[in-house]
Every structure is written in C-alpha cells, then in structure tokens.
Short mmCIF file of C-alpha atoms in Angstrom, two decimals:
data_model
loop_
_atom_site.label_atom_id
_atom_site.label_comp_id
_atom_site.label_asym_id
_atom_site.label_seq_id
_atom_site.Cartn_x
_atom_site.Cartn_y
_atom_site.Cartn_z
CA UNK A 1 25.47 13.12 -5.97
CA UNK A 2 22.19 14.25 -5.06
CA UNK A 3 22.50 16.98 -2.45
CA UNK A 4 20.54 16.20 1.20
CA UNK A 5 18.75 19.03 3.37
CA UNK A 6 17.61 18.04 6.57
CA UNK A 7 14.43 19.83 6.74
CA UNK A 8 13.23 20.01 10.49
CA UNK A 9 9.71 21.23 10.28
CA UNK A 10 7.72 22.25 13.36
CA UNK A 11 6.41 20.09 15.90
CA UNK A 12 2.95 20.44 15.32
CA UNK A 13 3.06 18.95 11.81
CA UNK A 14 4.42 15.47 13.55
CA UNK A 15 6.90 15.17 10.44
CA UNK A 16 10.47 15.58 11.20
CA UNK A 17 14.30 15.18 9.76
CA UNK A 18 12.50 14.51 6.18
CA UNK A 19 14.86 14.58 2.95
CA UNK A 20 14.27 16.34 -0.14
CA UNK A 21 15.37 13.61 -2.50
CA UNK A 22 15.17 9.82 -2.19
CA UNK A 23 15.86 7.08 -4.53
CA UNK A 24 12.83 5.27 -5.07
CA UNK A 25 9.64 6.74 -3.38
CA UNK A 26 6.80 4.62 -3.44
CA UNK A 27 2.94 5.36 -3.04
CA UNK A 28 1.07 3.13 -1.35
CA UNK A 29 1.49 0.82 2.23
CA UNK A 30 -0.20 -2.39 1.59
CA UNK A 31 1.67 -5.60 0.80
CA UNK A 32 2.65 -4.71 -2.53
CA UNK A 33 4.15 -1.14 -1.62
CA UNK A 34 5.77 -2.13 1.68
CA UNK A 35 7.50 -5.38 -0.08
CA UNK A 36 8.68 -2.90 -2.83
CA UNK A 37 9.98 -0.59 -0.19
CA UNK A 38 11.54 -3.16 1.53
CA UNK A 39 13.67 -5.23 -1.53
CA UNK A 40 14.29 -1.54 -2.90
CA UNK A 41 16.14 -0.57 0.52
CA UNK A 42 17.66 -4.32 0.86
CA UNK A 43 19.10 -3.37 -2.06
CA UNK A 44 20.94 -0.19 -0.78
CA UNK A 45 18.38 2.92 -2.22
CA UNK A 46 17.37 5.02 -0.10
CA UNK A 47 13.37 4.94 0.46
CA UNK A 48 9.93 6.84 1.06
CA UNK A 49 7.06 5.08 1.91
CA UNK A 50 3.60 7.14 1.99
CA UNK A 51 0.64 5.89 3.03
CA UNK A 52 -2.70 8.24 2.85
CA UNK A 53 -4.56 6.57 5.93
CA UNK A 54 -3.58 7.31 9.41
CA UNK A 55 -2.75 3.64 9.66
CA UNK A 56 -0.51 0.60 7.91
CA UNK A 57 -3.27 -2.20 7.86
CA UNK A 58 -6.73 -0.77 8.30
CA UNK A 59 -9.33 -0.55 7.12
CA UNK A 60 -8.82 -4.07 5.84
CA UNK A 61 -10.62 -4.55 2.67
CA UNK A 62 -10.05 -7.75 1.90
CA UNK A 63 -11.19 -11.71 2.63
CA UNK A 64 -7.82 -12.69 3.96
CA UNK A 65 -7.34 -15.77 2.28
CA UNK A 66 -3.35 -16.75 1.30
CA UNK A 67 -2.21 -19.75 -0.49
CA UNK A 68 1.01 -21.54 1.32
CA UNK A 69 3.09 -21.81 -1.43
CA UNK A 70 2.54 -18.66 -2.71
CA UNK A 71 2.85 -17.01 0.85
CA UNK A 72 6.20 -18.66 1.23
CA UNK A 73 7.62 -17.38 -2.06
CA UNK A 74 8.32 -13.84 0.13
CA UNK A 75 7.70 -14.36 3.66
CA UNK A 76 7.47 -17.05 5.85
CA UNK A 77 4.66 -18.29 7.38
CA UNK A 78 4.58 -17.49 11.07
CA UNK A 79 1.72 -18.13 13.82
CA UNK A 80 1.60 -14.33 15.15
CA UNK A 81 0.22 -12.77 11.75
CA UNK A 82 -2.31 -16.18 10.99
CA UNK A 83 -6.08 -16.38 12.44
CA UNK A 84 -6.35 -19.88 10.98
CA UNK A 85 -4.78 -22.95 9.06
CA UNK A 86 -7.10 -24.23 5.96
CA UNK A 87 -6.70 -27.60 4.39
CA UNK A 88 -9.24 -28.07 2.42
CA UNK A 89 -11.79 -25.91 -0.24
CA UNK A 90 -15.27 -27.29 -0.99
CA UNK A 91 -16.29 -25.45 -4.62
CA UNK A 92 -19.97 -25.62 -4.64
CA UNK A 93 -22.30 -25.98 -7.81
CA UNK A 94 -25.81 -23.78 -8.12
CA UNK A 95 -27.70 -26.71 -7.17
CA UNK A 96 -25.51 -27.09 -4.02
CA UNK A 97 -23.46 -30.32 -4.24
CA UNK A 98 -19.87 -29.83 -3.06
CA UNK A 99 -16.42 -30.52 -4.57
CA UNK A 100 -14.06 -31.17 -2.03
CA UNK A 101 -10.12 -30.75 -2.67
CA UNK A 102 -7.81 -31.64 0.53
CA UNK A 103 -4.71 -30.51 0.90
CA UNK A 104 -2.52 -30.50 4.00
CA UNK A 105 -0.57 -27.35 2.89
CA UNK A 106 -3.51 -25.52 1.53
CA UNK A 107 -3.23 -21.67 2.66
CA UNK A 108 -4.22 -19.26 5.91
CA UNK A 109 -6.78 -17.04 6.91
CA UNK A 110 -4.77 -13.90 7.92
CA UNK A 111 -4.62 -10.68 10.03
CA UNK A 112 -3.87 -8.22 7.57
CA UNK A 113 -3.59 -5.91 9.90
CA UNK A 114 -0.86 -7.48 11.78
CA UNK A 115 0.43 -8.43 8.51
CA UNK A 116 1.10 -5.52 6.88
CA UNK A 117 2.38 -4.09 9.87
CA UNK A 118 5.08 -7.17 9.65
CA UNK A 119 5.53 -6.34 5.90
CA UNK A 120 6.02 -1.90 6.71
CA UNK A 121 8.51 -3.16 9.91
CA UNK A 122 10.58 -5.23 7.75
CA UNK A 123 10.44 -2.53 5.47
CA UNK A 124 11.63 -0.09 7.74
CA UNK A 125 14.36 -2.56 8.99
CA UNK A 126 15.62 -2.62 5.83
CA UNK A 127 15.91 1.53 5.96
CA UNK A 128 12.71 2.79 4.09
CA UNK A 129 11.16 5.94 5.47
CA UNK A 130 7.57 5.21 6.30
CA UNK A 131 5.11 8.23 6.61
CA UNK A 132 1.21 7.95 6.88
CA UNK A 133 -1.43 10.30 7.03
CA UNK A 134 0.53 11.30 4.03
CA UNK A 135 -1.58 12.05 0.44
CA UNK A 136 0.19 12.06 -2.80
CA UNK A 137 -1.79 14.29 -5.08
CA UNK A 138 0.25 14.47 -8.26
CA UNK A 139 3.64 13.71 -9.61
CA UNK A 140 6.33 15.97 -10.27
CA UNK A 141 8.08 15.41 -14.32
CA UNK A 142 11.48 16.45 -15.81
CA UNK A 143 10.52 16.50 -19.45
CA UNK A 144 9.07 13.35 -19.84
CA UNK A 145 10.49 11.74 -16.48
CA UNK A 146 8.67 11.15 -13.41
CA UNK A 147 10.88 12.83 -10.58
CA UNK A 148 8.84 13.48 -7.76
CA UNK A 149 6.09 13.37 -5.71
CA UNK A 150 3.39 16.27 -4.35
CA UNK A 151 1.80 14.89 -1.21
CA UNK A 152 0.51 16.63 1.84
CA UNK A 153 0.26 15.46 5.75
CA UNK A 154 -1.89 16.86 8.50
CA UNK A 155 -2.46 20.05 5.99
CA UNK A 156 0.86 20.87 5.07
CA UNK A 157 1.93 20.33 1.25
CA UNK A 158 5.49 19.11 0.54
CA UNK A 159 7.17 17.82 -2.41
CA UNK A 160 9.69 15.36 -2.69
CA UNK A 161 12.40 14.46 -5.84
CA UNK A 162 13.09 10.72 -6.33
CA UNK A 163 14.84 8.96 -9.38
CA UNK A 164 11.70 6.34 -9.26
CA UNK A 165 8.50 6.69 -8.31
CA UNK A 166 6.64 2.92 -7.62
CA UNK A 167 2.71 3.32 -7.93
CA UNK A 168 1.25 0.81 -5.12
CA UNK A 169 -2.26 2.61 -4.70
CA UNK A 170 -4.35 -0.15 -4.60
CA UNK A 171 -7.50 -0.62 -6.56
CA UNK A 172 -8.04 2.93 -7.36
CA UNK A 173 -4.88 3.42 -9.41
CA UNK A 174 -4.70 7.02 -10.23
CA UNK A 175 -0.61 7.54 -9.53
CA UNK A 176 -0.59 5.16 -12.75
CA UNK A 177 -2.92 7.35 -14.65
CA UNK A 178 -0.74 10.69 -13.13
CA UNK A 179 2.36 8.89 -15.10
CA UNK A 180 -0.02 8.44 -18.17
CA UNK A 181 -0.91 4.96 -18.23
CA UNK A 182 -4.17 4.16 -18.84
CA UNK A 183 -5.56 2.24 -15.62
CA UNK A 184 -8.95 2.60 -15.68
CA UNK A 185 -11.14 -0.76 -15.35
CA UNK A 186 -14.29 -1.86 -17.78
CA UNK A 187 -17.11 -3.10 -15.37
CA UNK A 188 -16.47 -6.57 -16.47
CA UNK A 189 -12.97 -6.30 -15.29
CA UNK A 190 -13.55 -5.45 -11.68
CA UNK A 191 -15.95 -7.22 -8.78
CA UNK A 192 -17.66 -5.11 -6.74
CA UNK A 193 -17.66 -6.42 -3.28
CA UNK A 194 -19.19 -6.56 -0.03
CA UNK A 195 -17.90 -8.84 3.40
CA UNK A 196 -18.82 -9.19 6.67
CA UNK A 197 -16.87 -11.43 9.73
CA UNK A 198 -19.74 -13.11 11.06
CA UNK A 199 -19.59 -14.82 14.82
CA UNK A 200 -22.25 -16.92 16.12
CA UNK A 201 -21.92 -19.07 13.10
CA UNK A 202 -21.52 -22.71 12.22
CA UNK A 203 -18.88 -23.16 10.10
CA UNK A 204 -16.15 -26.09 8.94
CA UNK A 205 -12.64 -24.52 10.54
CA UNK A 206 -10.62 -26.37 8.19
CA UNK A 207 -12.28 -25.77 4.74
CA UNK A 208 -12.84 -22.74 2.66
CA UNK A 209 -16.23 -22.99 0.64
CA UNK A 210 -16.51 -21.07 -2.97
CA UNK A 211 -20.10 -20.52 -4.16
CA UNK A 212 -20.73 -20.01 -7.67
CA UNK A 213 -24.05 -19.47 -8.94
CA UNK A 214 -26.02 -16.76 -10.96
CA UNK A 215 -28.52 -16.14 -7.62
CA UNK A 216 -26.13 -15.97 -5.40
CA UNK A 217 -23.24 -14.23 -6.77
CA UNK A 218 -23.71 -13.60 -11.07
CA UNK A 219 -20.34 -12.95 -12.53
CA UNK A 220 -18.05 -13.30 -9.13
CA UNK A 221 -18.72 -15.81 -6.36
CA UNK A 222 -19.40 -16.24 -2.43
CA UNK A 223 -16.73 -17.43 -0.06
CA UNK A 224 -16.71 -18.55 3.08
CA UNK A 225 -13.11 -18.12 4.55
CA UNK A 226 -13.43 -19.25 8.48
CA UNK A 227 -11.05 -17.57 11.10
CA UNK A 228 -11.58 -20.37 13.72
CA UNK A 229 -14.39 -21.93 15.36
CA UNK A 230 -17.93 -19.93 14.67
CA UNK A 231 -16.06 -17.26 13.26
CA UNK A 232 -15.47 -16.30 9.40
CA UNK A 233 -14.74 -13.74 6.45
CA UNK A 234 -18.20 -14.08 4.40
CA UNK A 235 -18.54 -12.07 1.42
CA UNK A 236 -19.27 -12.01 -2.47
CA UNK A 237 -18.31 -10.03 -5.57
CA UNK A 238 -20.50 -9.59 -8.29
CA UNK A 239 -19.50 -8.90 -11.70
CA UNK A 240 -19.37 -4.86 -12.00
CA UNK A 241 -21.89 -5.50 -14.77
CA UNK A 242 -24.49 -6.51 -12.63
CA UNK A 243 -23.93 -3.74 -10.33
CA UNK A 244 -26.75 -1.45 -12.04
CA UNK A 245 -29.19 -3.84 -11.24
CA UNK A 246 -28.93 -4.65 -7.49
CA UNK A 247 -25.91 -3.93 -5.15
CA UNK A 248 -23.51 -6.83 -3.57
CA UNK A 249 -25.19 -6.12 -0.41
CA UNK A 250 -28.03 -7.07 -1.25
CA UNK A 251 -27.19 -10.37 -2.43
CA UNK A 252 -24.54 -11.38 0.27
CA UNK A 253 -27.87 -10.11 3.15
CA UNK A 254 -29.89 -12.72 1.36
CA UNK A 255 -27.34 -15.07 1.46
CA UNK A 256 -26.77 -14.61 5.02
CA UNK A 257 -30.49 -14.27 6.09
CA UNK A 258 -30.99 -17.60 4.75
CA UNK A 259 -27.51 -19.31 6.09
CA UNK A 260 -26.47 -17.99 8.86
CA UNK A 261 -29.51 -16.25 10.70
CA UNK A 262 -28.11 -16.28 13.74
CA UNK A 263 -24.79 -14.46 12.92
CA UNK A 264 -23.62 -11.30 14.75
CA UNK A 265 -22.02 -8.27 12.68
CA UNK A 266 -18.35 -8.23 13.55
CA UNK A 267 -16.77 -5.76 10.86
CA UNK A 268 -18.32 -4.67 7.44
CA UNK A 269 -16.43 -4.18 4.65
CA UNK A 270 -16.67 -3.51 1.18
CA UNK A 271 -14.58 -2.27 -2.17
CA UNK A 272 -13.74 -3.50 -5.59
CA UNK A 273 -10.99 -6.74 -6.89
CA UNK A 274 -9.52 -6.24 -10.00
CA UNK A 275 -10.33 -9.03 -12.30
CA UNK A 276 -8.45 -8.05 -15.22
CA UNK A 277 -5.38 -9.42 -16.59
CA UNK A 278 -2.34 -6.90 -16.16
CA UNK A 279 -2.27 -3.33 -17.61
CA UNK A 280 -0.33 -3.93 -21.00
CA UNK A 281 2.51 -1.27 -19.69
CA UNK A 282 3.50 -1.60 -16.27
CA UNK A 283 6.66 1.11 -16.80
CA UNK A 284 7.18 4.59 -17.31
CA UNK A 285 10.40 6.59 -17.48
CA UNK A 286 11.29 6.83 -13.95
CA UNK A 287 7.97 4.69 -12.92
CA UNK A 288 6.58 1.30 -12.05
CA UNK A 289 3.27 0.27 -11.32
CA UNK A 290 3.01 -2.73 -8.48
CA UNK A 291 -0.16 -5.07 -6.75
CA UNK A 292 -3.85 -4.08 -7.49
CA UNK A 293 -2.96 -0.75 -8.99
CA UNK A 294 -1.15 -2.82 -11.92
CA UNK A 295 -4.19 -5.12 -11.75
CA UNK A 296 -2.06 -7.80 -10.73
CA UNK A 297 -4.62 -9.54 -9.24
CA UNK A 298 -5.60 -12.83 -9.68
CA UNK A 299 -8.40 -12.58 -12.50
CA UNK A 300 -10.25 -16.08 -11.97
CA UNK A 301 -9.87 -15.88 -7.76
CA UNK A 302 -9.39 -12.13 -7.07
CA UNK A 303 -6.56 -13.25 -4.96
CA UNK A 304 -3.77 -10.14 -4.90
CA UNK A 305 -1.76 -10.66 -1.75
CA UNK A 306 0.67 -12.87 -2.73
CA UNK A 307 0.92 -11.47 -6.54
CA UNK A 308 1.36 -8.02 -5.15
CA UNK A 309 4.33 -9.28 -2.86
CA UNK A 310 5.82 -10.70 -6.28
CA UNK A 311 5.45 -7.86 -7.98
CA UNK A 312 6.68 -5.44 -4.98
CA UNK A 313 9.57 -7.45 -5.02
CA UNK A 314 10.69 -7.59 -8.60
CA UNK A 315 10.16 -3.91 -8.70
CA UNK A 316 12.03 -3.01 -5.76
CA UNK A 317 15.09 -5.39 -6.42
CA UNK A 318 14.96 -3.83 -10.49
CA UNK A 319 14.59 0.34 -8.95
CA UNK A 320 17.63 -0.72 -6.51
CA UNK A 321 19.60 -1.95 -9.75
CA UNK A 322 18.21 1.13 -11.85
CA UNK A 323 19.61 3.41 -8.62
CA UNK A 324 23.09 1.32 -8.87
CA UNK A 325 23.57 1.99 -12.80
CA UNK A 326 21.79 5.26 -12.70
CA UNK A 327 19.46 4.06 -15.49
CA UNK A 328 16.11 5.17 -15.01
CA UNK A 329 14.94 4.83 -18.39
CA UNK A 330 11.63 3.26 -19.30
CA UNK A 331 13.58 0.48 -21.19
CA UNK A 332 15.88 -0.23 -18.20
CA UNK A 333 12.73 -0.69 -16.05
CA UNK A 334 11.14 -2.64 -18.51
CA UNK A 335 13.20 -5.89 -17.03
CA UNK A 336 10.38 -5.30 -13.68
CA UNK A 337 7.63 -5.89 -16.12
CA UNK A 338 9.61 -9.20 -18.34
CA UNK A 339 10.19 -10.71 -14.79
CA UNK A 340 6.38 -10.09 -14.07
CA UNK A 341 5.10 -11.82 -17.25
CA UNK A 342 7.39 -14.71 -16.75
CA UNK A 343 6.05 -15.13 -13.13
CA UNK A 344 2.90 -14.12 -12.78
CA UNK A 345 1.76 -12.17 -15.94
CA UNK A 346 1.57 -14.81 -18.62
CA UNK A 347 -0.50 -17.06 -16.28
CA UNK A 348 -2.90 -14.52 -15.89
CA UNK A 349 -3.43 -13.51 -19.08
CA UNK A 350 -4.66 -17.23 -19.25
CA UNK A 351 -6.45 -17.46 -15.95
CA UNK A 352 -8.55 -14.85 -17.43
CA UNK A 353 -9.53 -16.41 -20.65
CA UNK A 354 -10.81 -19.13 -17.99
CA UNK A 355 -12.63 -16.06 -15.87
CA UNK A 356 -14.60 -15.39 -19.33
CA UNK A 357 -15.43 -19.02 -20.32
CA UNK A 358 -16.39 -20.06 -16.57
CA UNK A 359 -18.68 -16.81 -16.62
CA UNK A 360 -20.16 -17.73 -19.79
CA UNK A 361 -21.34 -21.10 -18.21
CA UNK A 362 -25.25 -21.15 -17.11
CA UNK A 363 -25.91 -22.62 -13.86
CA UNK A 364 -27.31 -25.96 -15.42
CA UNK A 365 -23.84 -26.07 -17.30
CA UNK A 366 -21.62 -25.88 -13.78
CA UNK A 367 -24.31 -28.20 -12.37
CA UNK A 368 -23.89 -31.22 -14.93
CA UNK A 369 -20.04 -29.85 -14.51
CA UNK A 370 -19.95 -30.91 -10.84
CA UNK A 371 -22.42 -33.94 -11.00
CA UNK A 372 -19.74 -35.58 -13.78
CA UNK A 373 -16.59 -34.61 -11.53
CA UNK A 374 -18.29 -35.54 -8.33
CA UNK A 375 -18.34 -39.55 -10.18
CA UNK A 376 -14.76 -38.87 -10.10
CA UNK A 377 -12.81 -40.61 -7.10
CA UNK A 378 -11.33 -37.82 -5.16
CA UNK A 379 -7.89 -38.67 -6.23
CA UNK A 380 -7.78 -38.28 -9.75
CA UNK A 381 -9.63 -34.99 -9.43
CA UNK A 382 -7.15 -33.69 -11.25
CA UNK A 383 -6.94 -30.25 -13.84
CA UNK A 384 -6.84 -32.49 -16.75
CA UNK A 385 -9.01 -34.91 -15.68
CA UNK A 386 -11.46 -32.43 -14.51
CA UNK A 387 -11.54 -31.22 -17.90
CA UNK A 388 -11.54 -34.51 -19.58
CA UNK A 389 -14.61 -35.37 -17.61
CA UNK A 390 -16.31 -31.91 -18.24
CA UNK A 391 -15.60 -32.35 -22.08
CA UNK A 392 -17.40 -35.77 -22.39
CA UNK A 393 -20.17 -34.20 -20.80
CA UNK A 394 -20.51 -31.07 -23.11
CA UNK A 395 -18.24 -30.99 -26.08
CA UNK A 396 -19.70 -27.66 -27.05
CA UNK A 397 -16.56 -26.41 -24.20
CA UNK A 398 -14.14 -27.79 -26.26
CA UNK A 399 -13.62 -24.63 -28.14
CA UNK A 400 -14.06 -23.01 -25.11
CA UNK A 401 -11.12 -25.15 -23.38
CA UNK A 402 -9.05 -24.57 -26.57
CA UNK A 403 -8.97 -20.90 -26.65
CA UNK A 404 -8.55 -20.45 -22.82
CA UNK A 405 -5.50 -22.33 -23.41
CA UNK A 406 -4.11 -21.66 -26.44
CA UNK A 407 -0.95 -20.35 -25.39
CA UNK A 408 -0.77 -24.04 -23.31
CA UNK A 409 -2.03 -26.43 -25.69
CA UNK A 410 1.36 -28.99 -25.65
CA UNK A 411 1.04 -28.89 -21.99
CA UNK A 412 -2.62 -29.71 -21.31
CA UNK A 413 -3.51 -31.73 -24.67
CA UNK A 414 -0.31 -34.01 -24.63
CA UNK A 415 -1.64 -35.63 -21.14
CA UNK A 416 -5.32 -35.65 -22.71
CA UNK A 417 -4.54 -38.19 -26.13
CA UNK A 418 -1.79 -40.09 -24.28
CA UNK B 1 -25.07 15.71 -11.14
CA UNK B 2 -23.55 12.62 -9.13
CA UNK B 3 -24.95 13.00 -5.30
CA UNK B 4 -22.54 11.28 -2.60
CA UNK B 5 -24.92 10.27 0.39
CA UNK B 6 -22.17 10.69 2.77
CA UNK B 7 -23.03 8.87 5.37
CA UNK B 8 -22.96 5.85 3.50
CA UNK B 9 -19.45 6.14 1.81
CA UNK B 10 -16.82 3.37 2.96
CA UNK B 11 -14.05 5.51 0.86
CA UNK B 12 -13.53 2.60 -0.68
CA UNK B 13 -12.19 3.49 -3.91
CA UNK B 14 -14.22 1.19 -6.40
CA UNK B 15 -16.03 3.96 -8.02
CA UNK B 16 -12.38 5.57 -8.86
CA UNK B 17 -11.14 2.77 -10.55
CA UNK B 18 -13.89 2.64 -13.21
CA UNK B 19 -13.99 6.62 -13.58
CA UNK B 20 -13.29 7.70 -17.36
CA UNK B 21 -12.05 10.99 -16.64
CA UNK B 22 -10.27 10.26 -13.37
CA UNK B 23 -13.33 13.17 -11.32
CA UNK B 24 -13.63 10.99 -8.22
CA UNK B 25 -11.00 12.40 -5.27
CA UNK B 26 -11.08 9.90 -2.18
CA UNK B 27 -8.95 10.86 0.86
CA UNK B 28 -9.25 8.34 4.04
CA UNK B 29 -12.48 9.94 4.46
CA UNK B 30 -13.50 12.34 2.28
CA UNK B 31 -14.69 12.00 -1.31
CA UNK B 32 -15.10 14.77 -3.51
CA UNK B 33 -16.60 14.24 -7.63
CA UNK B 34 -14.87 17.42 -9.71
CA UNK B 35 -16.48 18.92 -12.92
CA UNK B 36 -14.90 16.69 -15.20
CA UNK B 37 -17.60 14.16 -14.01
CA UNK B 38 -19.57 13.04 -17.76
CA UNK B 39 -22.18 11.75 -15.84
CA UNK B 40 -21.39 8.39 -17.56
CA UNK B 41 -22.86 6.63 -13.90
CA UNK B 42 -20.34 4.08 -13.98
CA UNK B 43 -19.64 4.97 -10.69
CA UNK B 44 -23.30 4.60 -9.44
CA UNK B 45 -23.59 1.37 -10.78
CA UNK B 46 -20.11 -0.22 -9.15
CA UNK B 47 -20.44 1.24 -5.48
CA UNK B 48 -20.84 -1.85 -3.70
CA UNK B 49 -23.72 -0.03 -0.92
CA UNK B 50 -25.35 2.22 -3.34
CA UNK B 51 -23.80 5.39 -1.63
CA UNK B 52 -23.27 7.55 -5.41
CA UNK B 53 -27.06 8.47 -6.97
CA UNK B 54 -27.70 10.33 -9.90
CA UNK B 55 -30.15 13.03 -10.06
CA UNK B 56 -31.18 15.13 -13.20
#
C-alpha cells in the first residue's frame, strides 16, 4: 500500500492537507480533464486535479457550440449551464446562398464557464482533489514509467507520485511530449483562430450559420453561434497555412466591418483547434493522453467538447480499472485508446479525409455544390443524397468521395446503386 | 531571435502546439521562448494577433 503523509504547508501558500501519492493525477481542468477526474474517482482512485490558471472556466477560448446528442452521451442537458437552444444551421456557399438543415434537437450555445465549473464540482463530488494556480512543469519516471508530477503553486515547487498520469493540457500538449509522444501539429493540422461576442447585432436566435469561402475564411470557416437575441459567438479559423500571409483577425474585422457594423466588443478571444485526426499513440506506461491535447478534436468542425468528455471518460473509467488490477502497463492502458477508436477515433480518421477533400474544393466548386443541393427539397437533403447530387454535378469528386470513404464504402455506396 | 510584443499576447497556446523543439513556455500569463528556439517561425506565422515577430 502506498504510504500517505499529510503534508500541512503554511498558510501563506493557500495549499493545505495535500498527499504525496495519488492514483491517477491528471493535468489539465477543462472538460476533458475534469470528466477524467471525475469517472477515475467514480471509480474508487484516489485523484489530483491541477489546473495552471487561477480559475476552472476562464479564459474561455472557445465558440461554445454543443451538439444534443453528443452532450447527452455524459451529462445532461440542464438550463443553468445553456445561453441558448439552436435548431437549425444554415451552411453558406462563397457566393452566399444558404443551406438550411432543421432540427428540433439540434445542440446549445453554452457557458463554459459555468460549465466547466459543473464538470470540476461533479468531479470533486466524486472525491478528486482539485488545485489551480497549480503549473506542472515536468514529469517524474521510474525507468521507463511515468510516476509523478513536478508542478508549482503561488511559487512553491512540489512534486507528487501517482500510478497514472492523464495529459488533459489542451491545445498546447506538451505533458504528451514530457511522456515522449510526439504531439506537435503541422500548420495544416491546426486553425488558428480569432472570436469575438458581439451585442448590438441582428442575428437569427435559433440558427447557427457556417461560412465557407476562400475570402472569408481559406482553409477553416466563419460561424455565427447566437447566445440569444442580438447577441452571438462570431469568429473564424483559418487554415494555419495561411497564417503567414495575413492573421485571423484580420479577416474576421473585415467580416464584421462589413456585417455587423454596428456591433459592440463584448469579449475577444483567440487560440488554435486542432484539426488533425488523433495522435497515432494515445498511451504511455503509466500515461494517457485525453481532449485537444490527444487532438481529439473534431477535424472537419473543430468541435472538442463533447469528444473530450468521451475521451475523459474512457480514460478515467480504464486508470480506475488499471488502479484496481494494479496494471499500469502501456498495454493494459491501451484498452483507453481501442475504446477511443471504436467511438470516436475511427470516425475521425474519416472526417478528416473529408477536411482535405472539402479544402481542396475552389469556391466555384462549393458554389455549383450548393446551387445543385439547394434544387433538392429540404427533406431528402440527406448525406447520401447530398453526395449523389454533388456527384452528377462534378464527377471529377468521385475519386475524391471514394477515398474519403474508403474505410465506409458498403455503407455509403450500397444506398447509392440501390 | 523570436520577439514577443507582450502586450499583445493572449497566452493562448497556439504557437506551442506547432513548436518543433517544444522552446515556447506559456504560464497563465507569461510566455517565455528558450534557446532551443530554430527560428523555424512557425510560431510567427500561427499566432492568431500577430503578437511573435522575427527579427534578424
């Protein structure tokens, strides 16, 4: 048994009655390291939780924007942490026509700053240890284990043992690369970002508008994700790519110069989505990588909420089974990263196939794309439909189509010759 | 050398990602490049508000 030392420190420091060894320590208090914390306590090991900022929640980088049914998968919807109820998303073509999909059940605009309190409390509930203002700076190794975690807090440096260490550290990844996985992103793979909540603005409540285009947003898009009556999230990304030739800001200014002219500055925000597909290793002895940090993200919509809540909870219900056998190996972990795949992972690694084809499409091509779905009757807009339409129009996608789907081909041809 | 204008950093974290040799430091508001920096520029070229410049 691992022995315990209550270590009271002083006063000053604000950190008190802190262990020396916990289970599963994880790095990182956004949705994917507070749902890890959580399902790895639920599950009876004992849990750290450090967060570098002096809050869970801000800054909040990030457009808000949840889908229903994924939201639901961890969490259930509830009015307190929601700034708004969407039901409909208009995609809109360079040349400005709009595709209009209605759906009662559609998604929310969030508070992610009362939601990831929600997310740290039930956390906590469940008997993690949350500490913020709290840095990690490097990981601690037993031969080729991870075991620990260096961190300081208002100046004072303290290290911490742990059988698992779960990397949740957003965007910037480095606990990954600490642990020796390689999670630096290529410029194509990431979207460099800028938002603003604008007020003062005339906007649909109900709908949230996607803009692609090569003016207003080349390799990313624009979105338009509205918190309520003359309020929304606007922002872009931009392919990292196109970053060496004019910033996000710029763009998403122009944008809003010419939209919105009368819109007041609420917040400004701005940071970088991972676009890529996920990291090909996920585990280490003694580690597992969770949410952006994995690049979990959604690679065609950026979307990383709800596929960081997956992930945090796989991982923390496999570390509380790895604590129960005492198997910390990277092969006994590995089951995190197999339940990942069969959720999320394969799916993405197909979603971005369709990033790359949709980004290799000129504006004309998503143009004469929307004009031939826009014949369609709302109603049988449909994925294979869509596609069936699209391919009649430009049969030069077909190899396109086939190798963005290879992996699919029974599913999505079967429906297209029958 | 990489300059940070400081004023202008959101401590975001999207130059770190991109970073080859893992130089770029970011506390909640601090950011700090260390001499492993290559001077590849990646870093200049992601920040979404232009805060990294290079200079000869």
């Amino acid at each position: 048994m691992q022995a315990l030392r209550l270590c009271l420190s002083d006063r000053n420091s604000g950190v008190c009655r802190m262990k020396e060894f916990y289970d599963v320590v994880v790095v990182g208090g956004g949705p994917a390291g507070s749902v890890a914390a959580w399902f790895a306590a639920q599950g009876g090991a004992s849990v750290l939780l450090l967060e570098k900022n002096r809050d869970i929640g801000p800054p909040v980088r990030c457009a808000e924007g949840v889908g229903h049914d994924g939201l639901k998968l961890i969490v259930e919807p509830q009015p307190f942490f929601i700034q708004n109820r969407i039901t409909g998303v208009n995609l809109i073509a360079p040349h400005g026509k709009k595709i209009h999909i209605e759906n009662h059940d559609f998604g929310y605009v969030l508070n992610r700053n009362v939601f990831d309190h929600y997310l740290a409390e039930l956390a906590a509930k469940s008997g993690a240890e949350i500490r913020t203002k709290s840095y990690a700076s490097s990981l601690i190794f037993e031969n080729d284990n991870v075991s620990g975690v260096n961190y300081s807090c208002l100046g004072k440096e303290f290290s911490v043992k742990c059988s698992i260490v779960i990397g949740a550290d957003g965007v910037e990844s480095r606990v990954g690369r600490w642990a020796g996985i390689h999670t630096q992103l290529k410029m194509k793979d990431i979207d460099t970002c800028v938002q603003y909540t604008l007020a003062n603005i005339d906007v649909d409540p109900k709908n949230c508008d996607f803009y692609f285009s090569s003016k207003i947003a080349p390799g990313g898009y624009l979105w338009v994700f509205p918190k309520g009556e003359g309020k929304a999230n606007v922002g872009l990304g931009i392919g990292g790519e196109y970053g060496q030739n004019e910033s996000p800001k710029n763009y998403l200014d122009r944008f809003i110069a010419d939209r919105f002219p009368e819109a007041s500055f609420l917040t400004t925000t701005v940071g970088g989505v991972p676009t890529a597909k996920t990291l090909k290793e996920i585990v280490k002895p003694g580690f597992m990588l969770v949410g952006d940090a994995a690049r979990q993200a959604n690679p065609i919509s950026g979307g990383g909420i709800v596929s960081g809540m997956i992930a945090g909870k796989l991982a923390g219900q496999v570390a509380a089974d790895a604590v129960q056998k005492g198997d910390f190996s990277k092969k006994f972990l590995k089951e995190y990263e197999k339940q990942w795949n069969k959720a999320e992972g394969n799916n993405h690694k197909m979603f971005y196939r369709l990033k790359e084809a949709v980004y290799k499409l000129t504006d004309e091509d998503l143009n004469k794309a929307a004009n031939a779905i826009l014949k369609m009757p709302p109603e049988k807009r449909t994925i294979v439909n869509i596609f069936k339409t699209v391919l009649v129009n430009k049969p030069q996608l077909f190899v396109v189509i086939l190798h963005v789907f290879k992996d699919h081909v029974k599913e999505v041809f079967d429906p297209l010759v029958n | 050398m990489i300059l940070i204008k400081d004023n202008l950093c959101d401590f975001c974290g999207t130059c770190v990602s991109v970073c080859p040799p893992d130089a770029i430091e970011l506390k909640e508001s601090e950011i700090k490049i260390d001499d492993t920096c290559t001077e590849c520029k990646l870093c200049v070229y992601v920040c979404p508000i232009e805060t990294l410049e290079f200079v000869e």
